[in-house]
Amino acid sequence: MDHVDVPQFLGLLAVMLGVAKLFGALAQWIGQPAVLGELVAGVVLGMSVGGLVDPKDEVLHVLAELGVVILLFEIGLETELRKLLQVGGTAAVVAIVGVALPFALGYAVCWMLDLSNLVAVVAGASLTATSVGITARVLSDLNRLQETESQIILGAAVIDDVIGLVILAVVVGLTEGNEVTALGIAKTTGIAFGFLAGTLLVGTLIVTPLVRWVSRVDLPGTPTMFAVILAFGLAWLASVAGSAMIIGAFAAGLLVRGTPHAHEIEKGVAHLGHFFVPLFFVVVGAAVDVRVLNPLDPSNGQTLLVGSLLIVAAVVGKFAAGYAPFWFTGNKKVIGVGMIPRGEVGLIFAQMGFASGVFDTGLYSAVTLMVLVTTFVAPPLLKHLFPPVEPGQIPPKPEGIEELVTEP
Amino acid sequence: MDHVDVPQFLGLLAVMLGVAKLFGALAQWIGQPAVLGELVAGVVLGMSVGGLVDPKDEVLHVLAELGVVILLFEIGLETELRKLLQVGGTAAVVAIVGVALPFALGYAVCWMLDLSNLVAVVAGASLTATSVGITARVLSDLNRLQETESQIILGAAVIDDVIGLVILAVVVGLTEGNEVTALGIAKTTGIAFGFLAGTLLVGTLIVTPLVRWVSRVDLPGTPTMFAVILAFGLAWLASVAGSAMIIGAFAAGLLVRGTPHAHEIEKGVAHLGHFFVPLFFVVVGAAVDVRVLNPLDPSNGQTLLVGSLLIVAAVVGKFAAGYAPFWFTGNKKVIGVGMIPRGEVGLIFAQMGFASGVFDTGLYSAVTLMVLVTTFVAPPLLKHLFPPVEPGQIPPKPEGIEELVTEP
């Protein structure tokens, strides 16, 4: 039965979108990426401050997920598959080091603090993921998506998401006391990567004729809606195949980019993005409990200590990963910083750890604090290292960098 | 907590949008308005046939309501307030007769069949509303929204919705055994119309400067998102003020039409409309139980008889209302037919009657049948009486009709 008060929900959406746009504009005005403002809007409206936006609300959750799916589709639309494959090896190294190092550092922090082995594993795992949504949005805000560094970050973040799924499956198995086998891990990994490869292979053959065919229908917006249907359909298929929704949506974007209607679709989907994507960032922001930041509350002392150590592990681990592909002569700092934000993926780990009873409230808050800081420091840092360019303008960079990117 | 399986829901949305677009294209191919195809898509996917789309699903319900709000906003954007006020008197007569006559005929049918007074009142009430969404969408599909007949239908349908709210309040009072006073009815009526008048008065003063101000923000899509926020905000305010959501959204459209960014906003919102509006029609279609149509099932005999009589009452009552403004020299048939579809509003009355125990299953099904037939006959009839024109083309009509529209 129907429990949602629809008019009130419309009012809530109006407030969420209004505050997100206002804070987005303010962020831009003080020289920061708009997404930072949208995240702050979420914190302000969220449970710990304004109390208006409940990230656990079922309908909001679905709208936010539609937002991240549409965002990843848009990012896919702006990504050249050829270029992504070119940097594939570099991205894979960044991804693997960027998972292994934060995990090891996080585990070490917990071990130092005399926490149990299971707690250390789950805390370490919560440090591994990168929120591709936040970084991609920042790079898009800066008009820097086309650069080699950005392609490496995107590639690494996508691989990260696949690895993250495997880790999540393993950690859920551990917290539930199940046995975790090497064969099981290999199977999960194979399915996740196999889906992406299979989709791209089959898709390149059939998507262009399909778009041509549907665009002959004399109904306005048909190519755009076809693309949305493809993105949602592949997101669903990805999930059924044991991969992540956003990987399906990203693959849909890569496929549509090759079609003659890509530009028209990009413009149409952008309007859906303006609606759904800020809802995603507001919900991510709303899930953060800023009360753990209050140093005057003595009960926050231990949380702030553990959180600070986890922040160091999280930042150092990902930043160092940017330097892992030693042969890459581009801006390694940008890559390292681009991998830092944990966003909603980190929160999913934190909530999973809390719900299964592995984390107590203090540790849950410490992980939340790590997510909060990594999510909020990356956009301004990235902007500082990678100044925005006007659309179409060729960004200033040292000569010949692109040519020097060679796989090992 | 979260109960929706998001990837599966994305798959469902992909199927709903895909089938809606496919059937919409097919409807157009056989010379019918696209909305008819979307309604059929809903029936095919709905509970009584495909079993995929459950109109009671909370998230789908919200998305569908977003669809009708965006649709009414778009209709408002295409409506000139001055022109609407010009035909206001004519529209009011059509609306009032179009409520009174179907109610009287429906009451008479029930009285003839020896049904109780309360049943007759609720059944009569379920015949009163017009689904402005369906008619407006058909007129829009036919590129006929700008014509005097269309303006009268829209005006009458909006007034109808306000009257419908008053009737709903009265009927709910009756079914709950409460006392219904003339003062209460007057108050509800005053609030509903007062909201519309007040919003338009205040809005014309502040919306244009507001749009100018927000459009200076250097974020893509800002004017469009401002308009969406305004539409959602006014929909919510309308509901808080005791009026209907869609009236707030319609008012927002009327207000935005007067701003310098109206054209840009119209194009932007159209993309949101392509996504949300078909979801609304699919959900409306899915709520219809076509099993009551099976004449081989003997238990349907009484339902089909009562339903047929209600259909006659519903069609004759609204069609005759088109002739009520005797001074109008335009196409009265078009107006009468345009008022016929009951759509989701009729289903709301039917469900309310069923949930309160006033209707038994048979009568509920009979009212559903009436809704089904009135909703499905109107689009092709309207298309037949009001052939589509190309966008921008001046439709063929007898000379001087517009000049002859004078208020009594």
JSON list of N, CA, C and O in Angstrom, two decimals, chain A residues 306-348:
[
{"chain": "A", "resi": 306, "resn": "VAL", "atom": "N", "xyz": [40.86, 7.33, 16.24]},
{"chain": "A", "resi": 306, "resn": "VAL", "atom": "CA", "xyz": [40.82, 6.23, 15.27]},
{"chain": "A", "resi": 306, "resn": "VAL", "atom": "C", "xyz": [40.55, 6.78, 13.87]},
{"chain": "A", "resi": 306, "resn": "VAL", "atom": "O", "xyz": [41.20, 6.40, 12.89]},
{"chain": "A", "resi": 307, "resn": "GLY", "atom": "N", "xyz": [39.57, 7.71, 13.81]},
{"chain": "A", "resi": 307, "resn": "GLY", "atom": "CA", "xyz": [39.21, 8.30, 12.52]},
{"chain": "A", "resi": 307, "resn": "GLY", "atom": "C", "xyz": [40.41, 8.99, 11.87]},
{"chain": "A", "resi": 307, "resn": "GLY", "atom": "O", "xyz": [40.65, 8.82, 10.68]},
{"chain": "A", "resi": 308, "resn": "SER", "atom": "N", "xyz": [41.18, 9.73, 12.67]},
{"chain": "A", "resi": 308, "resn": "SER", "atom": "CA", "xyz": [42.34, 10.44, 12.12]},
{"chain": "A", "resi": 308, "resn": "SER", "atom": "C", "xyz": [43.36, 9.46, 11.55]},
{"chain": "A", "resi": 308, "resn": "SER", "atom": "O", "xyz": [43.90, 9.67, 10.46]},
{"chain": "A", "resi": 309, "resn": "LEU", "atom": "N", "xyz": [43.60, 8.38, 12.29]},
{"chain": "A", "resi": 309, "resn": "LEU", "atom": "CA", "xyz": [44.55, 7.38, 11.79]},
{"chain": "A", "resi": 309, "resn": "LEU", "atom": "C", "xyz": [44.04, 6.74, 10.50]},
{"chain": "A", "resi": 309, "resn": "LEU", "atom": "O", "xyz": [44.80, 6.52, 9.56]},
{"chain": "A", "resi": 310, "resn": "LEU", "atom": "N", "xyz": [42.72, 6.45, 10.47]},
{"chain": "A", "resi": 310, "resn": "LEU", "atom": "CA", "xyz": [42.16, 5.86, 9.25]},
{"chain": "A", "resi": 310, "resn": "LEU", "atom": "C", "xyz": [42.24, 6.84, 8.08]},
{"chain": "A", "resi": 310, "resn": "LEU", "atom": "O", "xyz": [42.47, 6.44, 6.94]},
{"chain": "A", "resi": 311, "resn": "ILE", "atom": "N", "xyz": [42.05, 8.14, 8.39]},
{"chain": "A", "resi": 311, "resn": "ILE", "atom": "CA", "xyz": [42.14, 9.15, 7.33]},
{"chain": "A", "resi": 311, "resn": "ILE", "atom": "C", "xyz": [43.55, 9.14, 6.74]},
{"chain": "A", "resi": 311, "resn": "ILE", "atom": "O", "xyz": [43.73, 9.15, 5.51]},
{"chain": "A", "resi": 312, "resn": "VAL", "atom": "N", "xyz": [44.56, 9.10, 7.63]},
{"chain": "A", "resi": 312, "resn": "VAL", "atom": "CA", "xyz": [45.95, 9.07, 7.14]},
{"chain": "A", "resi": 312, "resn": "VAL", "atom": "C", "xyz": [46.15, 7.84, 6.26]},
{"chain": "A", "resi": 312, "resn": "VAL", "atom": "O", "xyz": [46.68, 7.93, 5.14]},
{"chain": "A", "resi": 313, "resn": "ALA", "atom": "N", "xyz": [45.69, 6.67, 6.74]},
{"chain": "A", "resi": 313, "resn": "ALA", "atom": "CA", "xyz": [45.83, 5.43, 5.96]},
{"chain": "A", "resi": 313, "resn": "ALA", "atom": "C", "xyz": [45.12, 5.57, 4.61]},
{"chain": "A", "resi": 313, "resn": "ALA", "atom": "O", "xyz": [45.65, 5.18, 3.56]},
{"chain": "A", "resi": 314, "resn": "ALA", "atom": "N", "xyz": [43.91, 6.16, 4.64]},
{"chain": "A", "resi": 314, "resn": "ALA", "atom": "CA", "xyz": [43.10, 6.28, 3.42]},
{"chain": "A", "resi": 314, "resn": "ALA", "atom": "C", "xyz": [43.76, 7.20, 2.41]},
{"chain": "A", "resi": 314, "resn": "ALA", "atom": "O", "xyz": [43.82, 6.90, 1.21]},
{"chain": "A", "resi": 315, "resn": "VAL", "atom": "N", "xyz": [44.26, 8.34, 2.89]},
{"chain": "A", "resi": 315, "resn": "VAL", "atom": "CA", "xyz": [44.84, 9.34, 1.98]},
{"chain": "A", "resi": 315, "resn": "VAL", "atom": "C", "xyz": [46.19, 8.85, 1.46]},
{"chain": "A", "resi": 315, "resn": "VAL", "atom": "O", "xyz": [46.44, 8.86, 0.25]},
{"chain": "A", "resi": 316, "resn": "VAL", "atom": "N", "xyz": [47.04, 8.40, 2.39]},
{"chain": "A", "resi": 316, "resn": "VAL", "atom": "CA", "xyz": [48.38, 7.96, 1.99]},
{"chain": "A", "resi": 316, "resn": "VAL", "atom": "C", "xyz": [48.28, 6.77, 1.03]},
{"chain": "A", "resi": 316, "resn": "VAL", "atom": "O", "xyz": [48.95, 6.73, -0.02]},
{"chain": "A", "resi": 317, "resn": "GLY", "atom": "N", "xyz": [47.43, 5.81, 1.36]},
{"chain": "A", "resi": 317, "resn": "GLY", "atom": "CA", "xyz": [47.30, 4.61, 0.54]},
{"chain": "A", "resi": 317, "resn": "GLY", "atom": "C", "xyz": [46.92, 4.93, -0.89]},
{"chain": "A", "resi": 317, "resn": "GLY", "atom": "O", "xyz": [47.54, 4.44, -1.85]},
{"chain": "A", "resi": 318, "resn": "LYS", "atom": "N", "xyz": [45.89, 5.77, -1.07]},
{"chain": "A", "resi": 318, "resn": "LYS", "atom": "CA", "xyz": [45.43, 6.08, -2.44]},
{"chain": "A", "resi": 318, "resn": "LYS", "atom": "C", "xyz": [46.41, 7.02, -3.15]},
{"chain": "A", "resi": 318, "resn": "LYS", "atom": "O", "xyz": [46.65, 6.87, -4.35]},
{"chain": "A", "resi": 319, "resn": "PHE", "atom": "N", "xyz": [46.93, 7.97, -2.41]},
{"chain": "A", "resi": 319, "resn": "PHE", "atom": "CA", "xyz": [47.85, 8.93, -3.03]},
{"chain": "A", "resi": 319, "resn": "PHE", "atom": "C", "xyz": [49.08, 8.19, -3.57]},
{"chain": "A", "resi": 319, "resn": "PHE", "atom": "O", "xyz": [49.52, 8.42, -4.70]},
{"chain": "A", "resi": 320, "resn": "ALA", "atom": "N", "xyz": [49.62, 7.27, -2.75]},
{"chain": "A", "resi": 320, "resn": "ALA", "atom": "CA", "xyz": [50.79, 6.49, -3.17]},
{"chain": "A", "resi": 320, "resn": "ALA", "atom": "C", "xyz": [50.46, 5.65, -4.41]},
{"chain": "A", "resi": 320, "resn": "ALA", "atom": "O", "xyz": [51.33, 5.45, -5.28]},
{"chain": "A", "resi": 321, "resn": "ALA", "atom": "N", "xyz": [49.21, 5.18, -4.49]},
{"chain": "A", "resi": 321, "resn": "ALA", "atom": "CA", "xyz": [48.82, 4.37, -5.65]},
{"chain": "A", "resi": 321, "resn": "ALA", "atom": "C", "xyz": [48.98, 5.14, -6.95]},
{"chain": "A", "resi": 321, "resn": "ALA", "atom": "O", "xyz": [49.25, 4.56, -8.00]},
{"chain": "A", "resi": 322, "resn": "GLY", "atom": "N", "xyz": [48.81, 6.46, -6.86]},
{"chain": "A", "resi": 322, "resn": "GLY", "atom": "CA", "xyz": [49.00, 7.29, -8.05]},
{"chain": "A", "resi": 322, "resn": "GLY", "atom": "C", "xyz": [50.42, 7.23, -8.58]},
{"chain": "A", "resi": 322, "resn": "GLY", "atom": "O", "xyz": [50.66, 7.45, -9.77]},
{"chain": "A", "resi": 323, "resn": "TYR", "atom": "N", "xyz": [51.36, 6.91, -7.68]},
{"chain": "A", "resi": 323, "resn": "TYR", "atom": "CA", "xyz": [52.77, 6.83, -8.08]},
{"chain": "A", "resi": 323, "resn": "TYR", "atom": "C", "xyz": [53.18, 5.42, -8.49]},
{"chain": "A", "resi": 323, "resn": "TYR", "atom": "O", "xyz": [54.31, 5.20, -8.93]},
{"chain": "A", "resi": 324, "resn": "ALA", "atom": "N", "xyz": [52.25, 4.45, -8.34]},
{"chain": "A", "resi": 324, "resn": "ALA", "atom": "CA", "xyz": [52.60, 3.05, -8.63]},
{"chain": "A", "resi": 324, "resn": "ALA", "atom": "C", "xyz": [53.00, 2.84, -10.09]},
{"chain": "A", "resi": 324, "resn": "ALA", "atom": "O", "xyz": [53.98, 2.13, -10.36]},
{"chain": "A", "resi": 325, "resn": "PRO", "atom": "N", "xyz": [52.29, 3.44, -11.05]},
{"chain": "A", "resi": 325, "resn": "PRO", "atom": "CA", "xyz": [52.75, 3.24, -12.43]},
{"chain": "A", "resi": 325, "resn": "PRO", "atom": "C", "xyz": [53.93, 4.15, -12.71]},
{"chain": "A", "resi": 325, "resn": "PRO", "atom": "O", "xyz": [53.77, 5.26, -13.25]},
{"chain": "A", "resi": 326, "resn": "PHE", "atom": "N", "xyz": [55.13, 3.69, -12.29]},
{"chain": "A", "resi": 326, "resn": "PHE", "atom": "CA", "xyz": [56.32, 4.55, -12.28]},
{"chain": "A", "resi": 326, "resn": "PHE", "atom": "C", "xyz": [56.70, 5.04, -13.68]},
{"chain": "A", "resi": 326, "resn": "PHE", "atom": "O", "xyz": [57.33, 6.06, -13.84]},
{"chain": "A", "resi": 327, "resn": "TRP", "atom": "N", "xyz": [56.25, 4.27, -14.74]},
{"chain": "A", "resi": 327, "resn": "TRP", "atom": "CA", "xyz": [56.61, 4.64, -16.11]},
{"chain": "A", "resi": 327, "resn": "TRP", "atom": "C", "xyz": [55.78, 5.81, -16.64]},
{"chain": "A", "resi": 327, "resn": "TRP", "atom": "O", "xyz": [56.07, 6.37, -17.67]},
{"chain": "A", "resi": 328, "resn": "PHE", "atom": "N", "xyz": [54.69, 6.14, -15.93]},
{"chain": "A", "resi": 328, "resn": "PHE", "atom": "CA", "xyz": [53.81, 7.20, -16.40]},
{"chain": "A", "resi": 328, "resn": "PHE", "atom": "C", "xyz": [54.42, 8.56, -16.08]},
{"chain": "A", "resi": 328, "resn": "PHE", "atom": "O", "xyz": [54.79, 8.82, -14.93]},
{"chain": "A", "resi": 329, "resn": "THR", "atom": "N", "xyz": [54.53, 9.42, -17.11]},
{"chain": "A", "resi": 329, "resn": "THR", "atom": "CA", "xyz": [55.23, 10.69, -16.89]},
{"chain": "A", "resi": 329, "resn": "THR", "atom": "C", "xyz": [54.26, 11.85, -16.70]},
{"chain": "A", "resi": 329, "resn": "THR", "atom": "O", "xyz": [54.69, 12.99, -16.59]},
{"chain": "A", "resi": 330, "resn": "GLY", "atom": "N", "xyz": [52.96, 11.57, -16.69]},
{"chain": "A", "resi": 330, "resn": "GLY", "atom": "CA", "xyz": [51.99, 12.64, -16.50]},
{"chain": "A", "resi": 330, "resn": "GLY", "atom": "C", "xyz": [51.94, 13.06, -15.03]},
{"chain": "A", "resi": 330, "resn": "GLY", "atom": "O", "xyz": [52.86, 12.79, -14.25]},
{"chain": "A", "resi": 331, "resn": "ASN", "atom": "N", "xyz": [50.85, 13.71, -14.66]},
{"chain": "A", "resi": 331, "resn": "ASN", "atom": "CA", "xyz": [50.70, 14.24, -13.31]},
{"chain": "A", "resi": 331, "resn": "ASN", "atom": "C", "xyz": [50.23, 13.15, -12.36]},
{"chain": "A", "resi": 331, "resn": "ASN", "atom": "O", "xyz": [49.04, 12.88, -12.23]},
{"chain": "A", "resi": 332, "resn": "LYS", "atom": "N", "xyz": [51.17, 12.52, -11.66]},
{"chain": "A", "resi": 332, "resn": "LYS", "atom": "CA", "xyz": [50.84, 11.42, -10.76]},
{"chain": "A", "resi": 332, "resn": "LYS", "atom": "C", "xyz": [50.05, 11.90, -9.54]},
{"chain": "A", "resi": 332, "resn": "LYS", "atom": "O", "xyz": [49.25, 11.17, -8.99]},
{"chain": "A", "resi": 333, "resn": "LYS", "atom": "N", "xyz": [50.33, 13.14, -9.13]},
{"chain": "A", "resi": 333, "resn": "LYS", "atom": "CA", "xyz": [49.60, 13.71, -7.98]},
{"chain": "A", "resi": 333, "resn": "LYS", "atom": "C", "xyz": [48.10, 13.71, -8.25]},
{"chain": "A", "resi": 333, "resn": "LYS", "atom": "O", "xyz": [47.29, 13.39, -7.39]},
{"chain": "A", "resi": 334, "resn": "VAL", "atom": "N", "xyz": [47.74, 14.16, -9.48]},
{"chain": "A", "resi": 334, "resn": "VAL", "atom": "CA", "xyz": [46.32, 14.23, -9.84]},
{"chain": "A", "resi": 334, "resn": "VAL", "atom": "C", "xyz": [45.68, 12.86, -9.70]},
{"chain": "A", "resi": 334, "resn": "VAL", "atom": "O", "xyz": [44.58, 12.72, -9.16]},
{"chain": "A", "resi": 335, "resn": "ILE", "atom": "N", "xyz": [46.38, 11.83, -10.18]},
{"chain": "A", "resi": 335, "resn": "ILE", "atom": "CA", "xyz": [45.82, 10.48, -10.10]},
{"chain": "A", "resi": 335, "resn": "ILE", "atom": "C", "xyz": [45.65, 10.07, -8.65]},
{"chain": "A", "resi": 335, "resn": "ILE", "atom": "O", "xyz": [44.59, 9.58, -8.25]},
{"chain": "A", "resi": 336, "resn": "GLY", "atom": "N", "xyz": [46.68, 10.29, -7.86]},
{"chain": "A", "resi": 336, "resn": "GLY", "atom": "CA", "xyz": [46.60, 9.92, -6.44]},
{"chain": "A", "resi": 336, "resn": "GLY", "atom": "C", "xyz": [45.44, 10.61, -5.74]},
{"chain": "A", "resi": 336, "resn": "GLY", "atom": "O", "xyz": [44.65, 9.97, -5.04]},
{"chain": "A", "resi": 337, "resn": "VAL", "atom": "N", "xyz": [45.31, 11.91, -5.97]},
{"chain": "A", "resi": 337, "resn": "VAL", "atom": "CA", "xyz": [44.23, 12.66, -5.31]},
{"chain": "A", "resi": 337, "resn": "VAL", "atom": "C", "xyz": [42.87, 12.23, -5.84]},
{"chain": "A", "resi": 337, "resn": "VAL", "atom": "O", "xyz": [41.90, 12.10, -5.10]},
{"chain": "A", "resi": 338, "resn": "GLY", "atom": "N", "xyz": [42.81, 11.97, -7.16]},
{"chain": "A", "resi": 338, "resn": "GLY", "atom": "CA", "xyz": [41.54, 11.56, -7.77]},
{"chain": "A", "resi": 338, "resn": "GLY", "atom": "C", "xyz": [40.99, 10.28, -7.19]},
{"chain": "A", "resi": 338, "resn": "GLY", "atom": "O", "xyz": [39.79, 10.03, -7.24]},
{"chain": "A", "resi": 339, "resn": "MET", "atom": "N", "xyz": [41.88, 9.43, -6.64]},
{"chain": "A", "resi": 339, "resn": "MET", "atom": "CA", "xyz": [41.43, 8.14, -6.09]},
{"chain": "A", "resi": 339, "resn": "MET", "atom": "C", "xyz": [40.98, 8.26, -4.63]},
{"chain": "A", "resi": 339, "resn": "MET", "atom": "O", "xyz": [40.47, 7.30, -4.06]},
{"chain": "A", "resi": 340, "resn": "ILE", "atom": "N", "xyz": [41.19, 9.43, -4.01]},
{"chain": "A", "resi": 340, "resn": "ILE", "atom": "CA", "xyz": [40.96, 9.54, -2.56]},
{"chain": "A", "resi": 340, "resn": "ILE", "atom": "C", "xyz": [39.50, 9.45, -2.11]},
{"chain": "A", "resi": 340, "resn": "ILE", "atom": "O", "xyz": [39.20, 8.78, -1.13]},
{"chain": "A", "resi": 341, "resn": "PRO", "atom": "N", "xyz": [38.53, 10.12, -2.77]},
{"chain": "A", "resi": 341, "resn": "PRO", "atom": "CA", "xyz": [37.19, 10.16, -2.18]},
{"chain": "A", "resi": 341, "resn": "PRO", "atom": "C", "xyz": [36.55, 8.78, -2.05]},
{"chain": "A", "resi": 341, "resn": "PRO", "atom": "O", "xyz": [36.56, 8.00, -2.99]},
{"chain": "A", "resi": 342, "resn": "ARG", "atom": "N", "xyz": [36.04, 8.47, -0.88]},
{"chain": "A", "resi": 342, "resn": "ARG", "atom": "CA", "xyz": [35.39, 7.18, -0.65]},
{"chain": "A", "resi": 342, "resn": "ARG", "atom": "C", "xyz": [33.88, 7.26, -0.85]},
{"chain": "A", "resi": 342, "resn": "ARG", "atom": "O", "xyz": [33.24, 6.27, -1.16]},
{"chain": "A", "resi": 343, "resn": "GLY", "atom": "N", "xyz": [33.31, 8.45, -0.61]},
{"chain": "A", "resi": 343, "resn": "GLY", "atom": "CA", "xyz": [31.88, 8.68, -0.87]},
{"chain": "A", "resi": 343, "resn": "GLY", "atom": "C", "xyz": [30.97, 7.58, -0.39]},
{"chain": "A", "resi": 343, "resn": "GLY", "atom": "O", "xyz": [31.18, 6.97, 0.67]},
{"chain": "A", "resi": 344, "resn": "GLU", "atom": "N", "xyz": [29.92, 7.34, -1.20]},
{"chain": "A", "resi": 344, "resn": "GLU", "atom": "CA", "xyz": [28.86, 6.41, -0.80]},
{"chain": "A", "resi": 344, "resn": "GLU", "atom": "C", "xyz": [29.37, 4.99, -0.67]},
{"chain": "A", "resi": 344, "resn": "GLU", "atom": "O", "xyz": [28.83, 4.20, 0.11]},
{"chain": "A", "resi": 345, "resn": "VAL", "atom": "N", "xyz": [30.45, 4.63, -1.41]},
{"chain": "A", "resi": 345, "resn": "VAL", "atom": "CA", "xyz": [30.95, 3.25, -1.36]},
{"chain": "A", "resi": 345, "resn": "VAL", "atom": "C", "xyz": [31.52, 2.98, 0.03]},
{"chain": "A", "resi": 345, "resn": "VAL", "atom": "O", "xyz": [31.26, 1.93, 0.63]},
{"chain": "A", "resi": 346, "resn": "GLY", "atom": "N", "xyz": [32.28, 3.94, 0.55]},
{"chain": "A", "resi": 346, "resn": "GLY", "atom": "CA", "xyz": [32.80, 3.81, 1.90]},
{"chain": "A", "resi": 346, "resn": "GLY", "atom": "C", "xyz": [31.69, 3.69, 2.93]},
{"chain": "A", "resi": 346, "resn": "GLY", "atom": "O", "xyz": [31.78, 2.90, 3.88]},
{"chain": "A", "resi": 347, "resn": "LEU", "atom": "N", "xyz": [30.62, 4.49, 2.73]},
{"chain": "A", "resi": 347, "resn": "LEU", "atom": "CA", "xyz": [29.51, 4.44, 3.67]},
{"chain": "A", "resi": 347, "resn": "LEU", "atom": "C", "xyz": [28.80, 3.09, 3.64]},
{"chain": "A", "resi": 347, "resn": "LEU", "atom": "O", "xyz": [28.32, 2.60, 4.66]},
{"chain": "A", "resi": 348, "resn": "ILE", "atom": "N", "xyz": [28.75, 2.47, 2.44]},
{"chain": "A", "resi": 348, "resn": "ILE", "atom": "CA", "xyz": [28.12, 1.15, 2.34]},
{"chain": "A", "resi": 348, "resn": "ILE", "atom": "C", "xyz": [28.89, 0.15, 3.18]},
{"chain": "A", "resi": 348, "resn": "ILE", "atom": "O", "xyz": [28.31, -0.62, 3.95]}
]
